[in-house]
PDB file of C-alpha atoms in Angstrom:
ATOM      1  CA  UNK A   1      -1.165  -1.360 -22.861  1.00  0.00           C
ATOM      2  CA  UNK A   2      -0.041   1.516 -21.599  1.00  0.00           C
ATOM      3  CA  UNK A   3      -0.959   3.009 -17.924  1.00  0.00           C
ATOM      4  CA  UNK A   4      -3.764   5.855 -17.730  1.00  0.00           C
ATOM      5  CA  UNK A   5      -2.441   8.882 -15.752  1.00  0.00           C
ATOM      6  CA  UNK A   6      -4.648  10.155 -13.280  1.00  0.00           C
ATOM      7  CA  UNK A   7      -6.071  13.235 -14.032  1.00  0.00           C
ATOM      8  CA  UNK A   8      -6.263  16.313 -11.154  1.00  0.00           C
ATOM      9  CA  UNK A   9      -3.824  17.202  -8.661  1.00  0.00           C
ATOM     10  CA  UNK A  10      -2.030  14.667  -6.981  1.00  0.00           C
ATOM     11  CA  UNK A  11      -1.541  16.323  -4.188  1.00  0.00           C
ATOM     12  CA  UNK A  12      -5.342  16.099  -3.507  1.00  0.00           C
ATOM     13  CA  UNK A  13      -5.575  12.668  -3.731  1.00  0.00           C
ATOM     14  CA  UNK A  14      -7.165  10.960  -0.848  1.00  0.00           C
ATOM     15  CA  UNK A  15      -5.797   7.158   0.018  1.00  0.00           C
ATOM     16  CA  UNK A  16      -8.168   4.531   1.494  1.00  0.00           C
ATOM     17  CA  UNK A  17      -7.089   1.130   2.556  1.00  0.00           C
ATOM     18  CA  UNK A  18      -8.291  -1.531   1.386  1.00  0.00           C
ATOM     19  CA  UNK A  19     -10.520  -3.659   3.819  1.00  0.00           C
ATOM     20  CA  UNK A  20      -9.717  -6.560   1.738  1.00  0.00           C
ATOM     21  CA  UNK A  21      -6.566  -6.916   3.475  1.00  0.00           C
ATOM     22  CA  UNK A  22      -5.577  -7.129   7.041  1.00  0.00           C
ATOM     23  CA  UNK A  23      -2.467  -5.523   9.001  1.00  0.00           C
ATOM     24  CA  UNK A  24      -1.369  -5.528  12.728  1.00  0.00           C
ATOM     25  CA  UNK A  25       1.121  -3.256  14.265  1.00  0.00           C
ATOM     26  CA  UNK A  26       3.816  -5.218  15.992  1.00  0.00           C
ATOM     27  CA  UNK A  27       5.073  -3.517  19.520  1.00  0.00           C
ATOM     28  CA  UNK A  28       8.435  -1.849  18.107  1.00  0.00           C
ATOM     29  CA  UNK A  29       5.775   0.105  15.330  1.00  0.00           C
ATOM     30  CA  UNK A  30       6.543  -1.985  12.170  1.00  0.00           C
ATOM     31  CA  UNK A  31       2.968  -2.975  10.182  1.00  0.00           C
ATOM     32  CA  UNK A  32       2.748  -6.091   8.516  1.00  0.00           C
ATOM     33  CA  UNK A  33      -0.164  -6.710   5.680  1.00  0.00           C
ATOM     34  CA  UNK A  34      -1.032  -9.988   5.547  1.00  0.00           C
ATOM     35  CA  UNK A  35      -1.989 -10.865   1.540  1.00  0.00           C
ATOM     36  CA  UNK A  36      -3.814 -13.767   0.764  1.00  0.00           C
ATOM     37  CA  UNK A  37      -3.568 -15.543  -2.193  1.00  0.00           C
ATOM     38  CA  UNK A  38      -6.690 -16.944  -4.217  1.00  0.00           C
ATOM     39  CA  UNK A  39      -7.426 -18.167  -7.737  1.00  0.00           C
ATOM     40  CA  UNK A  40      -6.865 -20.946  -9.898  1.00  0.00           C
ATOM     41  CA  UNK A  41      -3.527 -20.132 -10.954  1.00  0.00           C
ATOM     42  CA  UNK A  42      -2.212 -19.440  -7.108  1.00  0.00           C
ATOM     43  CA  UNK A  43      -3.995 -22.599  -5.524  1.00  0.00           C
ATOM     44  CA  UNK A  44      -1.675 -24.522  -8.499  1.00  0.00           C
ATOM     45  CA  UNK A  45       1.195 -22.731  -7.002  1.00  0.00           C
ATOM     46  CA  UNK A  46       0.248 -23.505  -3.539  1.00  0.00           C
ATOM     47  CA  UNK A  47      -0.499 -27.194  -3.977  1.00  0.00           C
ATOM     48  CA  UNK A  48       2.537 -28.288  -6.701  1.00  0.00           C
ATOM     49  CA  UNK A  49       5.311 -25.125  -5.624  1.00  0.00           C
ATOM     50  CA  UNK A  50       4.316 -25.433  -1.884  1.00  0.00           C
ATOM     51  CA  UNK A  51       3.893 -21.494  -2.337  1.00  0.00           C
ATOM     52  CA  UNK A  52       2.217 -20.606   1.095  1.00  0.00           C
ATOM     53  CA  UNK A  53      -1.573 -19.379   1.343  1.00  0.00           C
ATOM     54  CA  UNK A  54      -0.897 -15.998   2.954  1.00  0.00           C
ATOM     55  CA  UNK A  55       1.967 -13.928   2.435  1.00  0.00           C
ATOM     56  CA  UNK A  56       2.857 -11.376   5.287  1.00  0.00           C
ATOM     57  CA  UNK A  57       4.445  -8.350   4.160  1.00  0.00           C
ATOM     58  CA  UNK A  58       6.061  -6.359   6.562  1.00  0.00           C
ATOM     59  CA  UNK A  59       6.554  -2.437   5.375  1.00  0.00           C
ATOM     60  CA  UNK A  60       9.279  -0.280   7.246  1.00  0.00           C
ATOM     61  CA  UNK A  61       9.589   2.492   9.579  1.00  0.00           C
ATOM     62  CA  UNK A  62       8.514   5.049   7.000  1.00  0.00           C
ATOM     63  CA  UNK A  63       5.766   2.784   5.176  1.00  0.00           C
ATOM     64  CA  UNK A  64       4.690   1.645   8.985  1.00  0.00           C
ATOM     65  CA  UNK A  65       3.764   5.341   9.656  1.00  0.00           C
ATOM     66  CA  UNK A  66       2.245   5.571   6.476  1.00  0.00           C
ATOM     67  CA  UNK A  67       0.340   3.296   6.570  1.00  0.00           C
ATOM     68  CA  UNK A  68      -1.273   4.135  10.027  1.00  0.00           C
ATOM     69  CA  UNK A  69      -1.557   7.677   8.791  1.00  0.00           C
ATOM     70  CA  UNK A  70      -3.782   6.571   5.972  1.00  0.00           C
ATOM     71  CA  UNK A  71      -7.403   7.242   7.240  1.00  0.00           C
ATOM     72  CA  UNK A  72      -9.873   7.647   4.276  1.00  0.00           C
ATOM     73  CA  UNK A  73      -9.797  11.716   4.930  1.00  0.00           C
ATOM     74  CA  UNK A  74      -6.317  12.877   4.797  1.00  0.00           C
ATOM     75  CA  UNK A  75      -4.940  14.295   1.127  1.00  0.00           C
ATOM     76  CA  UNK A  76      -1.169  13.195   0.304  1.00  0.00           C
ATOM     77  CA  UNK A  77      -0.434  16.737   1.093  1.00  0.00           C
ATOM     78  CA  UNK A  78      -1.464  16.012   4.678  1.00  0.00           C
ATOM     79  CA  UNK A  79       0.172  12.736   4.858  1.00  0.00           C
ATOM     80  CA  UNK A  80       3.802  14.634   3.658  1.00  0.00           C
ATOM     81  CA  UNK A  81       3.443  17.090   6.129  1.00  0.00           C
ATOM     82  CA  UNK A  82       3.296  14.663   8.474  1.00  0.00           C
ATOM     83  CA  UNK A  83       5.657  12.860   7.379  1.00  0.00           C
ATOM     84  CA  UNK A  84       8.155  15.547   7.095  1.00  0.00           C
ATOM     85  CA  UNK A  85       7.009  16.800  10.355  1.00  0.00           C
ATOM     86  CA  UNK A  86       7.640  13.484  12.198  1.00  0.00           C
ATOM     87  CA  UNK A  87      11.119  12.509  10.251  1.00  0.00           C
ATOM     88  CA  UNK A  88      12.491  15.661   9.763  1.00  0.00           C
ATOM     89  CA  UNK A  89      15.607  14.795   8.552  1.00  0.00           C
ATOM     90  CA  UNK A  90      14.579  12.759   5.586  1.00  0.00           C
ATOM     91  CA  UNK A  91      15.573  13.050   2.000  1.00  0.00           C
ATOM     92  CA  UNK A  92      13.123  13.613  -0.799  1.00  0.00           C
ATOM     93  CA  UNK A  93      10.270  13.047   1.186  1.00  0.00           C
ATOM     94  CA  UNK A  94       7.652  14.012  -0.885  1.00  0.00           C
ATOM     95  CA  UNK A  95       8.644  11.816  -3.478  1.00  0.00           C
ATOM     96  CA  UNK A  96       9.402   8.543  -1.441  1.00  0.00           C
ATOM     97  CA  UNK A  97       5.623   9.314  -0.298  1.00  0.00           C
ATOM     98  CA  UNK A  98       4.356   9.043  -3.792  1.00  0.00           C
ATOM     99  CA  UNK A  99       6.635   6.365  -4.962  1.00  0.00           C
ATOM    100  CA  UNK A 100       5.249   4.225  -1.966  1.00  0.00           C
ATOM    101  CA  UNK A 101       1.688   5.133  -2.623  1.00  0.00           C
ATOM    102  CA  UNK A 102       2.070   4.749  -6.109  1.00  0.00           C
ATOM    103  CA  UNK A 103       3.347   1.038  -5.251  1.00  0.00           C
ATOM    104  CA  UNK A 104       0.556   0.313  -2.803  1.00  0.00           C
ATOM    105  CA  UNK A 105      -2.111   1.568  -5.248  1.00  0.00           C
ATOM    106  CA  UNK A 106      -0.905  -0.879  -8.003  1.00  0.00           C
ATOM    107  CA  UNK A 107      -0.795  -3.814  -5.457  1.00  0.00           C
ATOM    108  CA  UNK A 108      -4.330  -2.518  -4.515  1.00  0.00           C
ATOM    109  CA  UNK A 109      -3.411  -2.143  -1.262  1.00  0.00           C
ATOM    110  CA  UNK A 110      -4.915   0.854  -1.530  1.00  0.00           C
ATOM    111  CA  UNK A 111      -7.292   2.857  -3.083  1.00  0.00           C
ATOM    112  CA  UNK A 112      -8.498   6.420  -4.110  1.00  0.00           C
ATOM    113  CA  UNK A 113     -11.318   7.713  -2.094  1.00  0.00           C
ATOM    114  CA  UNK A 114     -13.742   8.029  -5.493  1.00  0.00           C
ATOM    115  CA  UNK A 115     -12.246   5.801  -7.567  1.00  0.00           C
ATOM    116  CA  UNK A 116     -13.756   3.497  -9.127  1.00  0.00           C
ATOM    117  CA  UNK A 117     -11.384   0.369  -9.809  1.00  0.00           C
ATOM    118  CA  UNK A 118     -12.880  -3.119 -11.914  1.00  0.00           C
TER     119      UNK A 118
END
């Protein structure tokens, strides 16, 4: 099955966080999500692969800022200029922006404000 595009303007897009899962900012900046992991099929991994409970993932400088950026009200627009504005010398911003919150959006990490997700 094939994946739906989203239809308007990306640029317009507004990411929300999910609540779902929680994050702390370590003291040098870098975020790490903590994921847990429930259901049938990952409490058979956990008990017979000794896969752990909760994974931590830790994003990097630019998915740190991101991430902290992302406040239910900014547009991606907002969040490049930003971006841009605070690493200046970075290539293909725009795009690394979208590729990340494409990523985070199909990990559920996030959201967009008005969608409606099953």
């Amino acid at each position: 099955m094939a994946k739906k595009k989203n239809a308007g303007n990306y640029m317009d897009f507004v990411p929300v966080r999910n609540p779902a899962f929680a994050s702390h900012v370590a003291e040098d900046g870098i975020v790490t999500v903590s994921v847990e992991w429930q259901g049938f099929y990952h409490r058979i991994a956990q008990r017979f692969f000794h896969r752990p409970r909760v994974s931590d993932i830790k994003l990097d400088t630019y998915g740190s800022f991101i991430w902290q950026a992302i406040d239910g009200e900014k547009t991606v627009f907002a969040l490049s200029q930003e971006l841009e504005a605070h690493f200046g010398s970075m290539e293909k911003a725009l795009s690394r922006l979208i590729k990340f919150l494409e990523i985070m959006h199909d990990n559920r990490l996030i959201s967009w404000k008005g969608e409606v997700r099953k």
